[in-house]
PDB file of C-alpha atoms and ligand atoms in Angstrom:
ATOM      1  CA  MET A  35     -12.877  -3.573  11.558  1.00 97.00           C
ATOM      2  CA  ILE A  36     -10.202  -2.750   9.009  1.00 98.00           C
ATOM      3  CA  HIS A  37     -11.106  -1.294   5.609  1.00 98.00           C
ATOM      4  CA  THR A  38      -8.977  -0.535   2.563  1.00 98.00           C
ATOM      5  CA  LEU A  39      -9.797   1.894  -0.214  1.00 98.00           C
ATOM      6  CA  THR A  40      -8.457   1.505  -3.762  1.00 97.00           C
ATOM      7  CA  LEU A  41      -9.652   4.245  -6.090  1.00 97.00           C
ATOM      8  CA  ASN A  42      -7.504   3.079  -8.985  1.00 97.00           C
ATOM      9  CA  PRO A  43      -7.411  -0.736  -8.822  1.00 98.00           C
ATOM     10  CA  ALA A  44      -5.702  -2.838 -11.471  1.00 97.00           C
ATOM     11  CA  ILE A  45      -4.819  -6.197 -12.791  1.00 97.00           C
ATOM     12  CA  ASP A  46      -1.060  -6.610 -12.511  1.00 97.00           C
ATOM     13  CA  ARG A  47       0.257  -8.311 -15.663  1.00 97.00           C
ATOM     14  CA  ILE A  48       3.664  -9.600 -14.636  1.00 95.00           C
ATOM     15  CA  LEU A  49       6.112 -10.073 -17.506  1.00 97.00           C
ATOM     16  CA  TYR A  50       9.136 -12.182 -16.583  1.00 96.00           C
ATOM     17  CA  LEU A  51      12.142 -11.366 -18.772  1.00 96.00           C
ATOM     18  CA  ASP A  52      15.805 -12.315 -18.816  1.00 96.00           C
ATOM     19  CA  LYS A  53      16.697  -8.670 -19.098  1.00 96.00           C
ATOM     20  CA  PHE A  54      14.793  -5.582 -20.151  1.00 96.00           C
ATOM     21  CA  GLU A  55      16.607  -3.504 -22.761  1.00 95.00           C
ATOM     22  CA  ARG A  56      15.539  -0.327 -24.492  1.00 94.00           C
ATOM     23  CA  ASN A  57      15.313   0.007 -28.284  1.00 96.00           C
ATOM     24  CA  ILE A  58      15.239  -3.729 -28.997  1.00 97.00           C
ATOM     25  CA  THR A  59      12.537  -6.443 -29.065  1.00 96.00           C
ATOM     26  CA  ASN A  60      12.398  -7.962 -25.574  1.00 96.00           C
ATOM     27  CA  ARG A  61      11.185 -11.596 -25.506  1.00 96.00           C
ATOM     28  CA  ILE A  62       8.952 -12.469 -22.547  1.00 97.00           C
ATOM     29  CA  GLN A  63       9.687 -15.784 -20.757  1.00 96.00           C
ATOM     30  CA  GLU A  64       6.398 -16.001 -18.875  1.00 96.00           C
ATOM     31  CA  VAL A  65       3.285 -13.922 -18.221  1.00 97.00           C
ATOM     32  CA  ARG A  66       1.139 -14.054 -15.082  1.00 96.00           C
ATOM     33  CA  ASP A  67      -1.845 -11.947 -14.126  1.00 97.00           C
ATOM     34  CA  THR A  68      -2.622 -11.121 -10.543  1.00 96.00           C
ATOM     35  CA  LEU A  69      -4.572  -8.617  -8.494  1.00 97.00           C
ATOM     36  CA  GLY A  70      -3.162  -5.079  -8.579  1.00 96.00           C
ATOM     37  CA  GLY A  71      -3.597  -1.795  -6.754  1.00 92.00           C
ATOM     38  CA  LYS A  72      -2.226  -1.077  -3.346  1.00 95.00           C
ATOM     39  CA  GLY A  73      -5.367  -1.233  -1.159  1.00 97.00           C
ATOM     40  CA  THR A  74      -6.464  -4.549  -2.682  1.00 98.00           C
ATOM     41  CA  HIS A  75      -2.990  -5.921  -1.890  1.00 97.00           C
ATOM     42  CA  VAL A  76      -3.226  -4.796   1.715  1.00 97.00           C
ATOM     43  CA  SER A  77      -6.610  -6.543   1.972  1.00 98.00           C
ATOM     44  CA  VAL A  78      -5.277  -9.856   0.651  1.00 97.00           C
ATOM     45  CA  ASN A  79      -2.176  -9.712   2.831  1.00 97.00           C
ATOM     46  CA  LEU A  80      -4.260  -8.911   5.927  1.00 98.00           C
ATOM     47  CA  LYS A  81      -6.437 -11.914   5.174  1.00 98.00           C
ATOM     48  CA  LEU A  82      -3.332 -14.119   4.963  1.00 97.00           C
ATOM     49  CA  LEU A  83      -2.549 -12.920   8.478  1.00 97.00           C
ATOM     50  CA  GLY A  84      -6.011 -14.161   9.484  1.00 97.00           C
ATOM     51  CA  GLN A  85      -7.509 -10.675   9.628  1.00 98.00           C
ATOM     52  CA  ASP A  86     -10.981 -10.185   8.100  1.00 98.00           C
ATOM     53  CA  ASN A  87     -11.358  -6.875   6.292  1.00 98.00           C
ATOM     54  CA  THR A  88     -13.372  -4.913   3.769  1.00 98.00           C
ATOM     55  CA  ALA A  89     -12.091  -3.635   0.427  1.00 98.00           C
ATOM     56  CA  PHE A  90     -13.748  -0.478  -0.900  1.00 98.00           C
ATOM     57  CA  GLY A  91     -13.216   0.797  -4.409  1.00 98.00           C
ATOM     58  CA  ILE A  92     -14.603   1.588  -7.833  1.00 98.00           C
ATOM     59  CA  CYS A  93     -14.078  -0.624 -10.876  1.00 98.00           C
ATOM     60  CA  HIS A  94     -15.227  -0.846 -14.468  1.00 98.00           C
ATOM     61  CA  GLY A  95     -15.984  -3.400 -17.172  1.00 97.00           C
ATOM     62  CA  SER A  96     -14.817  -7.004 -17.371  1.00 97.00           C
ATOM     63  CA  VAL A  97     -11.395  -6.163 -15.897  1.00 97.00           C
ATOM     64  CA  GLY A  98     -13.188  -4.687 -12.895  1.00 98.00           C
ATOM     65  CA  THR A  99     -15.229  -7.892 -12.525  1.00 98.00           C
ATOM     66  CA  ARG A 100     -11.950  -9.843 -12.487  1.00 98.00           C
ATOM     67  CA  VAL A 101     -10.603  -7.625  -9.723  1.00 98.00           C
ATOM     68  CA  MET A 102     -13.706  -8.238  -7.584  1.00 98.00           C
ATOM     69  CA  ASP A 103     -13.613 -12.000  -8.282  1.00 98.00           C
ATOM     70  CA  MET A 104      -9.977 -12.183  -7.187  1.00 98.00           C
ATOM     71  CA  LEU A 105     -10.778 -10.301  -3.985  1.00 98.00           C
ATOM     72  CA  ARG A 106     -13.715 -12.600  -3.217  1.00 98.00           C
ATOM     73  CA  GLU A 107     -11.593 -15.689  -3.887  1.00 98.00           C
ATOM     74  CA  ALA A 108      -9.152 -14.363  -1.284  1.00 97.00           C
ATOM     75  CA  GLY A 109     -12.009 -14.178   1.250  1.00 98.00           C
ATOM     76  CA  ILE A 110     -12.303 -10.389   1.359  1.00 98.00           C
ATOM     77  CA  GLN A 111     -15.606  -8.597   1.955  1.00 98.00           C
ATOM     78  CA  VAL A 112     -15.894  -6.711  -1.355  1.00 98.00           C
ATOM     79  CA  GLU A 113     -17.568  -3.290  -1.221  1.00 98.00           C
ATOM     80  CA  PHE A 114     -16.750  -2.076  -4.736  1.00 98.00           C
ATOM     81  CA  ASP A 115     -19.078  -0.059  -6.965  1.00 98.00           C
ATOM     82  CA  HIS A 116     -18.879  -1.711 -10.377  1.00 98.00           C
ATOM     83  CA  TYR A 117     -19.851   0.056 -13.616  1.00 97.00           C
ATOM     84  CA  GLU A 118     -20.562  -1.675 -16.908  1.00 94.00           C
ATOM     85  CA  GLY A 119     -22.028  -0.561 -20.201  1.00 86.00           C
ATOM     86  CA  ASP A 120     -19.569   1.972 -21.588  1.00 84.00           C
ATOM     87  CA  ASP A 121     -16.119   1.098 -22.886  1.00 91.00           C
ATOM     88  CA  ARG A 122     -14.287   2.089 -19.700  1.00 95.00           C
ATOM     89  CA  GLN A 123     -12.118  -0.668 -18.237  1.00 97.00           C
ATOM     90  CA  THR A 124     -10.240  -0.874 -14.951  1.00 98.00           C
ATOM     91  CA  ARG A 125      -6.550  -0.467 -15.725  1.00 98.00           C
ATOM     92  CA  THR A 126      -3.906  -3.088 -16.346  1.00 98.00           C
ATOM     93  CA  ASN A 127      -0.425  -2.390 -14.976  1.00 97.00           C
ATOM     94  CA  TYR A 128       2.605  -4.039 -16.521  1.00 97.00           C
ATOM     95  CA  LEU A 129       5.263  -5.293 -14.125  1.00 96.00           C
ATOM     96  CA  LEU A 130       8.624  -6.169 -15.681  1.00 96.00           C
ATOM     97  CA  VAL A 131      10.562  -8.604 -13.521  1.00 94.00           C
ATOM     98  CA  GLU A 132      14.086  -9.398 -14.721  1.00 96.00           C
ATOM     99  CA  LYS A 133      16.342 -12.329 -13.812  1.00 94.00           C
ATOM    100  CA  SER A 134      18.528  -9.862 -11.915  1.00 94.00           C
ATOM    101  CA  THR A 135      15.332  -9.190  -9.816  1.00 91.00           C
ATOM    102  CA  ASP A 136      15.182  -5.607 -11.096  1.00 93.00           C
ATOM    103  CA  CYS A 137      11.497  -4.672 -11.177  1.00 93.00           C
ATOM    104  CA  THR A 138       9.845  -1.943 -13.245  1.00 95.00           C
ATOM    105  CA  ILE A 139       6.177  -0.921 -13.182  1.00 95.00           C
ATOM    106  CA  ILE A 140       4.486   0.602 -16.220  1.00 97.00           C
ATOM    107  CA  ALA A 141       1.126   1.801 -14.914  1.00 96.00           C
ATOM    108  CA  GLU A 142      -1.887   2.831 -16.949  1.00 97.00           C
ATOM    109  CA  SER A 143      -3.506   6.052 -15.784  1.00 96.00           C
ATOM    110  CA  GLY A 144      -6.784   4.239 -15.099  1.00 96.00           C
ATOM    111  CA  VAL A 145     -10.439   5.175 -15.524  1.00 97.00           C
ATOM    112  CA  ARG A 146     -11.225   8.824 -14.886  1.00 97.00           C
ATOM    113  CA  LEU A 147     -13.849   8.755 -12.124  1.00 97.00           C
ATOM    114  CA  SER A 148     -16.908  11.006 -12.113  1.00 96.00           C
ATOM    115  CA  GLN A 149     -18.100  13.028  -9.140  1.00 95.00           C
ATOM    116  CA  LYS A 150     -21.265  10.905  -9.095  1.00 96.00           C
ATOM    117  CA  GLU A 151     -19.236   7.687  -8.826  1.00 97.00           C
ATOM    118  CA  LEU A 152     -17.249   9.115  -5.918  1.00 96.00           C
ATOM    119  CA  ASP A 153     -20.379  10.322  -4.125  1.00 96.00           C
ATOM    120  CA  SER A 154     -21.950   6.884  -4.442  1.00 97.00           C
ATOM    121  CA  LEU A 155     -18.811   5.198  -3.039  1.00 97.00           C
ATOM    122  CA  ILE A 156     -18.646   7.604  -0.090  1.00 97.00           C
ATOM    123  CA  ALA A 157     -22.324   6.870   0.685  1.00 97.00           C
ATOM    124  CA  ARG A 158     -21.543   3.131   0.605  1.00 98.00           C
ATOM    125  CA  MET A 159     -18.561   3.640   2.921  1.00 98.00           C
ATOM    126  CA  ASP A 160     -20.731   5.639   5.302  1.00 97.00           C
ATOM    127  CA  ARG A 161     -23.183   2.735   5.534  1.00 97.00           C
ATOM    128  CA  VAL A 162     -20.495   0.144   6.287  1.00 98.00           C
ATOM    129  CA  ILE A 163     -17.840   1.908   8.389  1.00 98.00           C
ATOM    130  CA  ARG A 164     -18.380   1.968  12.147  1.00 97.00           C
ATOM    131  CA  PRO A 165     -16.923   4.325  14.771  1.00 97.00           C
ATOM    132  CA  GLY A 166     -13.353   3.459  15.720  1.00 96.00           C
ATOM    133  CA  ASP A 167     -12.636   1.415  12.555  1.00 98.00           C
ATOM    134  CA  TYR A 168      -9.339   1.603  10.642  1.00 98.00           C
ATOM    135  CA  LEU A 169      -9.400   3.030   7.099  1.00 98.00           C
ATOM    136  CA  LEU A 170      -6.419   2.692   4.751  1.00 98.00           C
ATOM    137  CA  PHE A 171      -6.003   4.946   1.726  1.00 96.00           C
ATOM    138  CA  SER A 172      -3.667   3.166  -0.636  1.00 93.00           C
ATOM    139  CA  GLY A 173      -2.248   4.022  -4.007  1.00 92.00           C
ATOM    140  CA  ASP A 174      -2.838   6.359  -6.847  1.00 91.00           C
ATOM    141  CA  ALA A 175      -5.828   8.719  -6.770  1.00 92.00           C
ATOM    142  CA  SER A 176      -4.897  10.845  -9.781  1.00 91.00           C
ATOM    143  CA  ASN A 177      -7.937   9.438 -11.632  1.00 94.00           C
ATOM    144  CA  SER A 178     -10.229  11.311  -9.249  1.00 93.00           C
ATOM    145  CA  PRO A 179     -11.821  14.583 -10.428  1.00 90.00           C
ATOM    146  CA  ASP A 180     -11.166  15.911  -6.943  1.00 86.00           C
ATOM    147  CA  PRO A 181      -7.396  16.076  -6.230  1.00 79.00           C
ATOM    148  CA  SER A 182      -8.154  16.231  -2.484  1.00 87.00           C
ATOM    149  CA  ILE A 183     -10.410  13.192  -2.474  1.00 93.00           C
ATOM    150  CA  TYR A 184      -8.681  11.480   0.465  1.00 93.00           C
ATOM    151  CA  ASN A 185      -8.981  14.710   2.494  1.00 93.00           C
ATOM    152  CA  ARG A 186     -12.656  14.916   1.601  1.00 93.00           C
ATOM    153  CA  ILE A 187     -13.240  11.379   2.870  1.00 95.00           C
ATOM    154  CA  MET A 188     -11.290  12.067   6.085  1.00 93.00           C
ATOM    155  CA  HIS A 189     -13.494  15.128   6.655  1.00 92.00           C
ATOM    156  CA  ALA A 190     -16.689  13.238   5.846  1.00 92.00           C
ATOM    157  CA  PHE A 191     -15.904  10.592   8.487  1.00 95.00           C
ATOM    158  CA  ARG A 192     -14.358  12.816  11.178  1.00 90.00           C
ATOM    159  CA  ASP A 193     -17.180  12.133  13.642  1.00 93.00           C
ATOM    160  CA  LYS A 194     -16.673   8.376  13.318  1.00 95.00           C
ATOM    161  CA  ASP A 195     -13.313   8.764  15.064  1.00 94.00           C
ATOM    162  CA  LEU A 196     -11.492   6.491  12.611  1.00 96.00           C
ATOM    163  CA  ARG A 197      -7.775   5.726  12.386  1.00 96.00           C
ATOM    164  CA  PHE A 198      -6.550   6.760   8.945  1.00 97.00           C
ATOM    165  CA  PHE A 199      -3.534   5.147   7.284  1.00 97.00           C
ATOM    166  CA  LEU A 200      -2.051   6.685   4.188  1.00 95.00           C
ATOM    167  CA  ASP A 201       0.116   5.068   1.525  1.00 94.00           C
ATOM    168  CA  THR A 202       0.096   7.360  -1.444  1.00 91.00           C
ATOM    169  CA  SER A 203       2.455   9.685  -3.249  1.00 87.00           C
ATOM    170  CA  GLY A 204       2.703  13.091  -4.934  1.00 85.00           C
ATOM    171  CA  LYS A 205       0.016  15.681  -4.475  1.00 84.00           C
ATOM    172  CA  SER A 206      -2.401  13.530  -2.481  1.00 85.00           C
ATOM    173  CA  LEU A 207       0.320  12.656   0.071  1.00 90.00           C
ATOM    174  CA  LYS A 208       1.224  16.333   0.485  1.00 90.00           C
ATOM    175  CA  GLU A 209      -2.407  17.297   0.995  1.00 89.00           C
ATOM    176  CA  CYS A 210      -3.467  14.400   3.195  1.00 90.00           C
ATOM    177  CA  ILE A 211      -0.657  14.709   5.697  1.00 92.00           C
ATOM    178  CA  GLN A 212      -2.216  18.008   6.733  1.00 90.00           C
ATOM    179  CA  GLU A 213      -5.271  16.136   8.055  1.00 89.00           C
ATOM    180  CA  GLY A 214      -3.082  14.265  10.562  1.00 88.00           C
ATOM    181  CA  PRO A 215      -3.513  10.617   9.519  1.00 95.00           C
ATOM    182  CA  TYR A 216      -2.468   8.054  12.141  1.00 97.00           C
ATOM    183  CA  MET A 217       0.277   6.644   9.950  1.00 97.00           C
ATOM    184  CA  ILE A 218       2.075   7.351   6.685  1.00 97.00           C
ATOM    185  CA  LYS A 219       4.576   5.057   4.950  1.00 96.00           C
ATOM    186  CA  PRO A 220       6.682   7.147   2.570  1.00 96.00           C
ATOM    187  CA  ASN A 221       9.683   5.856   0.666  1.00 95.00           C
ATOM    188  CA  LEU A 222      12.726   8.097   0.363  1.00 95.00           C
ATOM    189  CA  ASP A 223      11.400   9.923  -2.715  1.00 94.00           C
ATOM    190  CA  GLU A 224       8.057  10.548  -1.055  1.00 94.00           C
ATOM    191  CA  LEU A 225       9.777  11.752   2.117  1.00 96.00           C
ATOM    192  CA  SER A 226      11.790  14.153  -0.064  1.00 96.00           C
ATOM    193  CA  THR A 227       8.567  15.415  -1.663  1.00 93.00           C
ATOM    194  CA  LEU A 228       7.142  16.078   1.794  1.00 94.00           C
ATOM    195  CA  THR A 229      10.202  17.912   3.083  1.00 95.00           C
ATOM    196  CA  GLY A 230      10.809  19.794  -0.159  1.00 93.00           C
ATOM    197  CA  SER A 231      14.406  18.641  -0.692  1.00 93.00           C
ATOM    198  CA  GLN A 232      16.173  15.381  -1.592  1.00 96.00           C
ATOM    199  CA  VAL A 233      16.797  13.390   1.582  1.00 96.00           C
ATOM    200  CA  PRO A 234      20.127  11.476   1.429  1.00 96.00           C
ATOM    201  CA  GLU A 235      19.899   7.738   2.077  1.00 94.00           C
ATOM    202  CA  GLU A 236      21.563   7.810   5.482  1.00 95.00           C
ATOM    203  CA  ASP A 237      19.882   7.220   8.819  1.00 95.00           C
ATOM    204  CA  ALA A 238      20.706  10.584  10.435  1.00 95.00           C
ATOM    205  CA  SER A 239      19.336  12.557   7.467  1.00 96.00           C
ATOM    206  CA  ILE A 240      16.189  10.438   7.344  1.00 97.00           C
ATOM    207  CA  ILE A 241      15.547  10.959  11.056  1.00 96.00           C
ATOM    208  CA  GLU A 242      16.111  14.695  10.645  1.00 96.00           C
ATOM    209  CA  ALA A 243      13.635  14.723   7.744  1.00 97.00           C
ATOM    210  CA  ILE A 244      11.045  12.819   9.788  1.00 97.00           C
ATOM    211  CA  ASN A 245      11.498  15.257  12.685  1.00 96.00           C
ATOM    212  CA  SER A 246      10.907  18.155  10.302  1.00 96.00           C
ATOM    213  CA  LEU A 247       7.358  16.791   9.752  1.00 95.00           C
ATOM    214  CA  SER A 248       6.430  17.073  13.451  1.00 93.00           C
ATOM    215  CA  CYS A 249       4.107  20.024  12.702  1.00 93.00           C
ATOM    216  CA  TYR A 250       1.703  17.575  10.999  1.00 93.00           C
ATOM    217  CA  GLN A 251       0.700  15.466  14.040  1.00 91.00           C
ATOM    218  CA  VAL A 252       1.222  12.049  12.449  1.00 96.00           C
ATOM    219  CA  PRO A 253       1.902   9.541  15.274  1.00 97.00           C
ATOM    220  CA  ILE A 254       3.588   6.914  13.065  1.00 98.00           C
ATOM    221  CA  ILE A 255       5.894   7.647  10.138  1.00 98.00           C
ATOM    222  CA  ALA A 256       7.465   4.506   8.645  1.00 98.00           C
ATOM    223  CA  VAL A 257      10.071   5.300   6.015  1.00 97.00           C
ATOM    224  CA  SER A 258      10.598   2.243   3.859  1.00 95.00           C
ATOM    225  CA  LEU A 259      14.089   1.683   2.478  1.00 95.00           C
ATOM    226  CA  GLY A 260      13.462  -1.428   0.386  1.00 90.00           C
ATOM    227  CA  GLY A 261      16.017  -4.152   1.100  1.00 91.00           C
ATOM    228  CA  ASP A 262      17.596  -1.915   3.767  1.00 94.00           C
ATOM    229  CA  GLY A 263      14.520  -2.126   5.996  1.00 96.00           C
ATOM    230  CA  SER A 264      12.830   0.861   7.565  1.00 97.00           C
ATOM    231  CA  ILE A 265      13.208   3.760   9.972  1.00 98.00           C
ATOM    232  CA  VAL A 266      10.069   4.273  11.992  1.00 98.00           C
ATOM    233  CA  LYS A 267       8.904   7.119  14.219  1.00 97.00           C
ATOM    234  CA  THR A 268       6.320   5.931  16.732  1.00 97.00           C
ATOM    235  CA  PRO A 269       4.790   7.399  19.927  1.00 95.00           C
ATOM    236  CA  GLU A 270       7.369   5.267  21.794  1.00 93.00           C
ATOM    237  CA  GLY A 271      10.362   6.656  19.909  1.00 94.00           C
ATOM    238  CA  PHE A 272      12.396   5.850  16.813  1.00 97.00           C
ATOM    239  CA  TYR A 273      13.235   2.358  15.594  1.00 98.00           C
ATOM    240  CA  ARG A 274      15.743   1.138  12.988  1.00 98.00           C
ATOM    241  CA  VAL A 275      14.529  -2.125  11.508  1.00 98.00           C
ATOM    242  CA  HIS A 276      16.790  -4.480   9.542  1.00 97.00           C
ATOM    243  CA  PRO A 277      15.098  -7.159   7.423  1.00 97.00           C
ATOM    244  CA  PRO A 278      16.245 -10.770   7.164  1.00 96.00           C
ATOM    245  CA  ARG A 279      18.327 -11.866   4.170  1.00 94.00           C
ATOM    246  CA  VAL A 280      16.102 -13.579   1.616  1.00 94.00           C
ATOM    247  CA  ASP A 281      16.325 -14.855  -1.964  1.00 92.00           C
ATOM    248  CA  VAL A 282      14.571 -12.030  -3.743  1.00 92.00           C
ATOM    249  CA  CYS A 283      12.272 -12.892  -6.679  1.00 89.00           C
ATOM    250  CA  ASN A 284      10.007  -9.882  -7.022  1.00 89.00           C
ATOM    251  CA  THR A 285      10.081  -6.796  -4.785  1.00 92.00           C
ATOM    252  CA  ILE A 286       6.856  -5.288  -6.151  1.00 92.00           C
ATOM    253  CA  GLY A 287       4.153  -5.285  -3.489  1.00 93.00           C
ATOM    254  CA  CYS A 288       6.516  -5.611  -0.500  1.00 95.00           C
ATOM    255  CA  GLY A 289       5.481  -2.157   0.738  1.00 95.00           C
ATOM    256  CA  ASP A 290       1.789  -3.107   0.611  1.00 96.00           C
ATOM    257  CA  CYS A 291       2.532  -6.207   2.642  1.00 96.00           C
ATOM    258  CA  TYR A 292       4.621  -4.262   5.184  1.00 97.00           C
ATOM    259  CA  LEU A 293       1.646  -1.952   5.729  1.00 97.00           C
ATOM    260  CA  ALA A 294      -0.701  -4.924   6.126  1.00 98.00           C
ATOM    261  CA  GLY A 295       1.576  -6.424   8.782  1.00 98.00           C
ATOM    262  CA  PHE A 296       1.901  -3.088  10.557  1.00 98.00           C
ATOM    263  CA  VAL A 297      -1.840  -2.442  10.671  1.00 98.00           C
ATOM    264  CA  TYR A 298      -2.442  -6.016  11.787  1.00 98.00           C
ATOM    265  CA  GLY A 299      -0.042  -5.637  14.727  1.00 98.00           C
ATOM    266  CA  LEU A 300      -1.550  -2.296  15.752  1.00 98.00           C
ATOM    267  CA  SER A 301      -5.116  -3.601  15.526  1.00 97.00           C
ATOM    268  CA  LYS A 302      -4.218  -6.541  17.780  1.00 97.00           C
ATOM    269  CA  GLY A 303      -2.598  -4.205  20.300  1.00 97.00           C
ATOM    270  CA  PHE A 304       0.788  -5.941  19.988  1.00 98.00           C
ATOM    271  CA  PRO A 305       3.866  -4.171  21.396  1.00 97.00           C
ATOM    272  CA  MET A 306       5.545  -1.936  18.799  1.00 97.00           C
ATOM    273  CA  GLU A 307       8.598  -4.187  18.405  1.00 97.00           C
ATOM    274  CA  GLU A 308       6.370  -7.187  17.693  1.00 97.00           C
ATOM    275  CA  THR A 309       4.391  -5.136  15.169  1.00 98.00           C
ATOM    276  CA  LEU A 310       7.591  -4.074  13.389  1.00 98.00           C
ATOM    277  CA  ARG A 311       8.794  -7.672  13.365  1.00 98.00           C
ATOM    278  CA  ILE A 312       5.592  -8.946  11.756  1.00 98.00           C
ATOM    279  CA  ALA A 313       5.485  -6.151   9.149  1.00 98.00           C
ATOM    280  CA  THR A 314       9.104  -6.736   8.149  1.00 98.00           C
ATOM    281  CA  ALA A 315       8.824 -10.538   8.047  1.00 98.00           C
ATOM    282  CA  VAL A 316       5.710 -10.616   5.838  1.00 97.00           C
ATOM    283  CA  SER A 317       7.267  -8.034   3.541  1.00 97.00           C
ATOM    284  CA  ALA A 318      10.452 -10.134   3.224  1.00 97.00           C
ATOM    285  CA  ALA A 319       8.364 -13.237   2.497  1.00 97.00           C
ATOM    286  CA  THR A 320       6.599 -11.293  -0.267  1.00 96.00           C
ATOM    287  CA  ALA A 321       9.967 -10.482  -1.862  1.00 95.00           C
ATOM    288  CA  GLU A 322      10.578 -14.229  -2.125  1.00 94.00           C
ATOM    289  CA  SER A 323       7.313 -14.780  -3.965  1.00 91.00           C
ATOM    290  CA  GLN A 324       7.008 -14.553  -7.769  1.00 87.00           C
ATOM    291  CA  LEU A 325       3.807 -12.525  -7.575  1.00 89.00           C
ATOM    292  CA  SER A 326       3.202  -8.948  -6.419  1.00 88.00           C
ATOM    293  CA  VAL A 327       0.644  -9.969  -3.801  1.00 91.00           C
ATOM    294  CA  GLY A 328       0.602 -12.778  -1.253  1.00 90.00           C
ATOM    295  CA  TYR A 329       3.356 -14.736   0.480  1.00 93.00           C
ATOM    296  CA  ASP A 330       3.943 -18.048   2.204  1.00 94.00           C
ATOM    297  CA  PRO A 331       2.643 -17.593   5.795  1.00 95.00           C
ATOM    298  CA  ALA A 332       4.867 -20.378   7.174  1.00 95.00           C
ATOM    299  CA  ARG A 333       7.926 -18.724   5.666  1.00 96.00           C
ATOM    300  CA  ALA A 334       6.868 -15.332   7.070  1.00 95.00           C
ATOM    301  CA  ASN A 335       6.587 -16.889  10.531  1.00 95.00           C
ATOM    302  CA  ALA A 336      10.048 -18.423  10.206  1.00 96.00           C
ATOM    303  CA  LEU A 337      11.520 -15.075   9.155  1.00 97.00           C
ATOM    304  CA  ARG A 338      10.172 -13.199  12.198  1.00 96.00           C
ATOM    305  CA  SER A 339      13.060 -14.197  14.431  1.00 96.00           C
ATOM    306  CA  GLN A 340      15.556 -12.989  11.802  1.00 97.00           C
ATOM    307  CA  VAL A 341      14.335  -9.379  11.887  1.00 98.00           C
ATOM    308  CA  THR A 342      16.678  -7.097  13.847  1.00 97.00           C
ATOM    309  CA  ILE A 343      15.196  -4.119  15.658  1.00 97.00           C
ATOM    310  CA  GLU A 344      17.183  -1.303  17.255  1.00 96.00           C
ATOM    311  CA  LYS A 345      15.466   1.256  19.444  1.00 95.00           C
ATOM    312  CA  LEU A 346      17.213   4.560  18.843  1.00 92.00           C
ATOM    313  CA  SER A 347      17.731   6.539  22.021  1.00 79.00           C
ATOM    314  CA  GLN A 348      19.137   9.813  20.684  1.00 61.00           C
ATOM    315  CA  VAL A 349      16.887  11.473  18.116  1.00 65.00           C
TER     316      VAL A 349
HETATM  317  O1  LIG B 563       2.702  -1.820  -4.742  1.00 58.74           O
HETATM  318  C1  LIG B 563       2.507  -2.588  -5.893  1.00 58.74           C
HETATM  319  C2  LIG B 563       1.280  -2.134  -6.611  1.00 58.74           C
HETATM  320  O2  LIG B 563       0.199  -2.198  -5.715  1.00 58.74           O
HETATM  321  C3  LIG B 563       1.014  -2.934  -7.869  1.00 58.74           C
HETATM  322  O3  LIG B 563      -0.140  -3.697  -7.702  1.00 58.74           O
HETATM  323  C4  LIG B 563       0.868  -1.918  -8.972  1.00 58.74           C
HETATM  324  O4  LIG B 563      -0.217  -2.137  -9.779  1.00 58.74           O
HETATM  325  C5  LIG B 563       1.026  -0.576  -8.334  1.00 58.74           C
HETATM  326  O5  LIG B 563       1.444  -0.774  -6.997  1.00 58.74           O
HETATM  327  C6  LIG B 563      -0.098   0.404  -8.281  1.00 58.74           C
HETATM  328  O6  LIG B 563       0.394   1.582  -7.699  1.00 58.74           O
HETATM  329  P1  LIG B 563      -0.344   2.960  -7.865  1.00 58.74           P
HETATM  330  O7  LIG B 563       0.509   3.942  -7.141  1.00 58.74           O
HETATM  331  O8  LIG B 563      -0.415   3.249  -9.345  1.00 58.74           O
HETATM  332  O9  LIG B 563      -1.705   2.804  -7.265  1.00 58.74           O
END
């Protein structure tokens, strides 16, 4: 079974604008609300691939209820702890999408979690998660009182022999990599944070940076390069993946969808090239969608054959 964890879920309020300019009044063309938070996105995208999964998390107030309702509507098994009664509300993130397809996220910091809330969630996870399951840690965890919360969970479930997948940034990425997750998916900035110096956007430098992380025992490192695809270290070697050309609408959420496709392929035991093809095609289909989560499955299938994969021999 595959499980996602979202400690700081959100509603994404997408504001479509002609152009976003500073120091003037920007007029919004259209507003749409959708599910936000990286783990919840992975759950929905996995379900679109036909993969049942569980979404774990903590949410608050009426916004939190909306998050759970949206997950249920998508057919996800919802294992969220929901708190009501004080004035805390799950966050709303503001996504500015311009005609040029430039996308900007303005994220609220979210509800500060208590130790008690985290303990209760971990107990719930312990009841549901079975040996050998996949567990994905996605998104911001800076609302946790414990900066090493993902590490704590990895420790707590060590004897369940889980596969851990990590898509986070900043301090929690730096700490969690030390626990040897099965896969991380850094972008160039996150890779630079891990290596301690700015990695230039060129293949040779990226590969060198990935190789410099070999002390951490992470079998799969997928460096996402947005519209330029990805460079992926796997147990079978390095791959350079080029995405298909698409009419981009909204690039927010493409990384979440890439991870969903990747985990799906791994869980089915598909060959690595097939896994990379699926991950890249669903991510490209997401870029064509107006929203930050979800895509047209028929379009994703059609795009699979347009993904180009090079196996790199010299690394
Ligand atoms: O990847 C897109 C997204 O999941 C959006 O839903 C947006 O709300 C944001 O990322 C949340 O990211 P964060 O790092 O704050 O958890």
